[in-house]
Short mmCIF file of C-alpha atoms in Angstrom, two decimals:
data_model
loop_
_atom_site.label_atom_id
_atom_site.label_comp_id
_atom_site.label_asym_id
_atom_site.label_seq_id
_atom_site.Cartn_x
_atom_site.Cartn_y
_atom_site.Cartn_z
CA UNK A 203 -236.92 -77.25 -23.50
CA UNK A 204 -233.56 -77.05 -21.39
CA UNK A 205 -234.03 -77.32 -17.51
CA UNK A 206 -230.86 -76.10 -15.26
CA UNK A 207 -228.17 -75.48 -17.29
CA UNK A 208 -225.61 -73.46 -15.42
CA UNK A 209 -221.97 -72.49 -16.03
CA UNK A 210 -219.81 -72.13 -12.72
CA UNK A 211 -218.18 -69.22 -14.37
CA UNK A 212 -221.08 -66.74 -14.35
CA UNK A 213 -224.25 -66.76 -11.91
CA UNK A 214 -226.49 -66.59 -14.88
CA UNK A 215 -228.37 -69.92 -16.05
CA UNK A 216 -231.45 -71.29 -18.29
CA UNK A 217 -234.73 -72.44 -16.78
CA UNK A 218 -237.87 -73.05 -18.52
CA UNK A 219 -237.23 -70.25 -21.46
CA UNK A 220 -235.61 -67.78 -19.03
CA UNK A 221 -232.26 -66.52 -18.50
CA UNK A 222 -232.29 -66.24 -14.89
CA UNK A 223 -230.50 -65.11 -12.25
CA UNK A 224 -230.70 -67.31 -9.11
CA UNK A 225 -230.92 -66.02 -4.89
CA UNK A 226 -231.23 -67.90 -1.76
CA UNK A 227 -233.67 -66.98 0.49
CA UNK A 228 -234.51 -67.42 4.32
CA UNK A 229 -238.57 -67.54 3.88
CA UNK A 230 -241.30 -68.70 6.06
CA UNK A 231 -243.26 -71.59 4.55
CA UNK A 232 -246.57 -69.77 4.66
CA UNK A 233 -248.12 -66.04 5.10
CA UNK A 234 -251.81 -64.90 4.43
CA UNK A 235 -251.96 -61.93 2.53
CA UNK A 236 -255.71 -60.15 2.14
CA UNK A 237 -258.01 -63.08 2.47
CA UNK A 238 -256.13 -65.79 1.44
CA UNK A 239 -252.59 -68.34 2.75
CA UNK A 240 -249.91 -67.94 -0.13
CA UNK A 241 -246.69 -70.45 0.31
CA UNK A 242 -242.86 -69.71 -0.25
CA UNK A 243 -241.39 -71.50 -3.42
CA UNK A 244 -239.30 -74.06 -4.05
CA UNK A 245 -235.94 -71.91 -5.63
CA UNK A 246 -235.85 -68.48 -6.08
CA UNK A 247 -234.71 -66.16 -9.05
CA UNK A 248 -235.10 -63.04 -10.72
CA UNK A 249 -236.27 -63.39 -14.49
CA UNK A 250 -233.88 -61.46 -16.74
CA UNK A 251 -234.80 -62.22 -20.52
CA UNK A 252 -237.28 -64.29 -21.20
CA UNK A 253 -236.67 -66.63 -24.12
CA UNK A 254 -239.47 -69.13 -24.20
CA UNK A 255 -240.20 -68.71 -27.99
CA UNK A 256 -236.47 -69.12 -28.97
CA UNK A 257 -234.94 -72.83 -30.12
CA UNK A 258 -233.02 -74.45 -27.87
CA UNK A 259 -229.77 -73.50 -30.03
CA UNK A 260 -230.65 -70.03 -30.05
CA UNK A 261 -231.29 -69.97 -26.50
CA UNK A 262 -228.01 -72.07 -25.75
CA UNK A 263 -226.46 -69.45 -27.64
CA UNK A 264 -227.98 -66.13 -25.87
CA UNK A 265 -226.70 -67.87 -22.34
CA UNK A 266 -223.22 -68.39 -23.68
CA UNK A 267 -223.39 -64.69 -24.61
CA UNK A 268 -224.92 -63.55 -21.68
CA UNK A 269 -222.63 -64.85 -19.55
CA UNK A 270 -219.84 -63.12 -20.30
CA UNK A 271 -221.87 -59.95 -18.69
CA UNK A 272 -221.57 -59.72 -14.79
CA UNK A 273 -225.09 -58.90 -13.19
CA UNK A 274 -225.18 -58.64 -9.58
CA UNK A 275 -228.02 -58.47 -6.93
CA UNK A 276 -228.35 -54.71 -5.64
CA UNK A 277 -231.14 -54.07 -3.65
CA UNK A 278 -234.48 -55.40 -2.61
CA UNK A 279 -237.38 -52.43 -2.44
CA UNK A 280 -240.49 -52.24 -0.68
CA UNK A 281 -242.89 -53.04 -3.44
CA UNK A 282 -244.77 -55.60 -2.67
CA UNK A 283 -247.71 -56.73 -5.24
CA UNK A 284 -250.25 -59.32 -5.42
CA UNK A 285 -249.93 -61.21 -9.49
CA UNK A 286 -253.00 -62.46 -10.29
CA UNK A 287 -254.01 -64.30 -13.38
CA UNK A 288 -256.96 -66.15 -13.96
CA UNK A 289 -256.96 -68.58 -10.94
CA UNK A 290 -253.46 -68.09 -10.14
CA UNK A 291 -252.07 -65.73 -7.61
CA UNK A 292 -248.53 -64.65 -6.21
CA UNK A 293 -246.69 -62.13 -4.50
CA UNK A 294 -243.82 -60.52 -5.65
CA UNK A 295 -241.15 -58.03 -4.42
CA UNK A 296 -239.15 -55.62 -7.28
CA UNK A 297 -235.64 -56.01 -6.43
CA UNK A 298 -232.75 -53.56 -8.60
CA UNK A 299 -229.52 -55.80 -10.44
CA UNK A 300 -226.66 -54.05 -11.12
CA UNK A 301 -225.52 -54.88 -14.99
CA UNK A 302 -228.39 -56.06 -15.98
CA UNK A 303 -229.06 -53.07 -18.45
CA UNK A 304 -225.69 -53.20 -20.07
CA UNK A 305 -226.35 -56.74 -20.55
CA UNK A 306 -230.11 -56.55 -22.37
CA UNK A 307 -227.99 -53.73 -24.36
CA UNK A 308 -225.17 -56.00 -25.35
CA UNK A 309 -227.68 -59.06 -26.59
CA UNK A 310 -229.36 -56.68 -28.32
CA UNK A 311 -226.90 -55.27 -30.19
CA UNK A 312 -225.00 -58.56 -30.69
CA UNK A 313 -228.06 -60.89 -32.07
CA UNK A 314 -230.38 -57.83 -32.95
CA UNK A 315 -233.02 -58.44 -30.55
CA UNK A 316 -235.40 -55.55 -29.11
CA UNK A 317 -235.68 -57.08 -25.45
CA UNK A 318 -236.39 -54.18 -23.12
CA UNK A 319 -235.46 -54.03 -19.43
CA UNK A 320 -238.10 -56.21 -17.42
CA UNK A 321 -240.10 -55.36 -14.27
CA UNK A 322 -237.11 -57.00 -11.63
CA UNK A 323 -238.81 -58.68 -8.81
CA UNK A 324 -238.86 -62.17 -7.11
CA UNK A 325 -241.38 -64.20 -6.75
CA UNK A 326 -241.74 -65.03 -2.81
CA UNK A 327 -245.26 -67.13 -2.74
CA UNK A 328 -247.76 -68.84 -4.92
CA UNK A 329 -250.72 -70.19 -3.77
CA UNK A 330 -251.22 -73.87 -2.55
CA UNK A 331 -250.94 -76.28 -5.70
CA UNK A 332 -248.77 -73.29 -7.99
CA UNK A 333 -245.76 -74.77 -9.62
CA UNK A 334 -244.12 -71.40 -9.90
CA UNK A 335 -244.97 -67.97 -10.78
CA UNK A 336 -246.81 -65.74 -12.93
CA UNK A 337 -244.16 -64.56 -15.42
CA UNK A 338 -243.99 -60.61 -15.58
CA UNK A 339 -242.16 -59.50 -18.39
CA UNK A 340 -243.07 -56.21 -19.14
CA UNK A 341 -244.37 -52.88 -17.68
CA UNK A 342 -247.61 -53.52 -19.84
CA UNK A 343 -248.02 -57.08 -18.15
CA UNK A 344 -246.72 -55.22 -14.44
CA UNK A 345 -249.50 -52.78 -14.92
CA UNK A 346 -252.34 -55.25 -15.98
CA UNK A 347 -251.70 -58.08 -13.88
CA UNK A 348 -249.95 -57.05 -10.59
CA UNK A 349 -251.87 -55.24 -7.46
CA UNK A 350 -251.25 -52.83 -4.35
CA UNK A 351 -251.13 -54.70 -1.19
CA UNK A 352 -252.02 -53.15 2.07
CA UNK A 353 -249.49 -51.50 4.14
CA UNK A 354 -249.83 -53.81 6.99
CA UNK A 355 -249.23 -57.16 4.49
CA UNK A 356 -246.76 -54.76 3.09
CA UNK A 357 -244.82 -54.39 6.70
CA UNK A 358 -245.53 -58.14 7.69
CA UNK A 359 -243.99 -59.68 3.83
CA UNK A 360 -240.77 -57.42 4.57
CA UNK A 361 -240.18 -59.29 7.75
CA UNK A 362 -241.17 -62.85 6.25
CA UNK A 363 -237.91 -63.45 4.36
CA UNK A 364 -234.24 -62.46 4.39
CA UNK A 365 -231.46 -63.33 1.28
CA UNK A 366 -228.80 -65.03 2.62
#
């Protein structure tokens, strides 16, 4: 599976069976949230399409594609949830791209795919030991596997991070 692969030309890249679109962050190192300490990651991103179950080829080819579509960061919300699956936990805030709907569209129609429009959100913490997130593809998978965090984790998570 391809790690990194970026072209200078467009902000979009290929990690781990994602296309991705990549943000840098001002974060704390550590915040507890409910019960429990959650740390900041190492790289942050918002998952566009995920294409974990394509070749490499084919997903060499969907970036090439892709990147000829401009998707740009537009706003971060104030959704906050708590991810939690099986042992693992993280919290996540949905964040709104600009293009990223015209670009879904034009993969779709150009390779026939069905991808839909994913749940937009970054990944701010993991628990101690978590190599990265929980992925969150779908509204299904938002619904089933994300939760409501207090108000007052809510208010104190705005405050813990900043894009730069």
């Amino acid at each position: 599976m391809n790690k990194n692969i970026f072209n200078v030309n467009s902000n979009i890249y290929l990690d781990y069976g994602y296309l991705m679109f990549p943000l840098n962050l001002n974060i704390i190192l550590k915040i507890k949230i409910g019960t429990k300490i959650f740390y900041s990651k190492n790289g942050y991103h918002v998952s566009l399409i995920r294409l974990k179950d394509f070749s490499d080829f084919d997903q060499k080819k969907v970036l090439s594609f892709a990147q000829k579509y401009p998707v740009k960061f537009k706003k971060i919300t104030k959704i906050y949830r708590r991810v939690t699956e099986g042992n693992k936990q993280s919290i996540i805030v949905r964040v709104y791209l600009q293009g990223l709907k015209k670009l879904i569209s034009a993969v779709n129609h150009h390779f026939g795919y069905s991808f839909i429009y994913p749940p937009t959100h970054i990944t701010l913490f993991t628990l101690k030991d978590m190599e990265g997130g929980i992925g969150v593809n779908s509204s299904r998978e938002y619904k089933h596997l994300t939760h409501q965090i207090s108000q007052k984790d809510s208010q104190r998570l705005a405050k813990s991070f900043k894009i730069i």
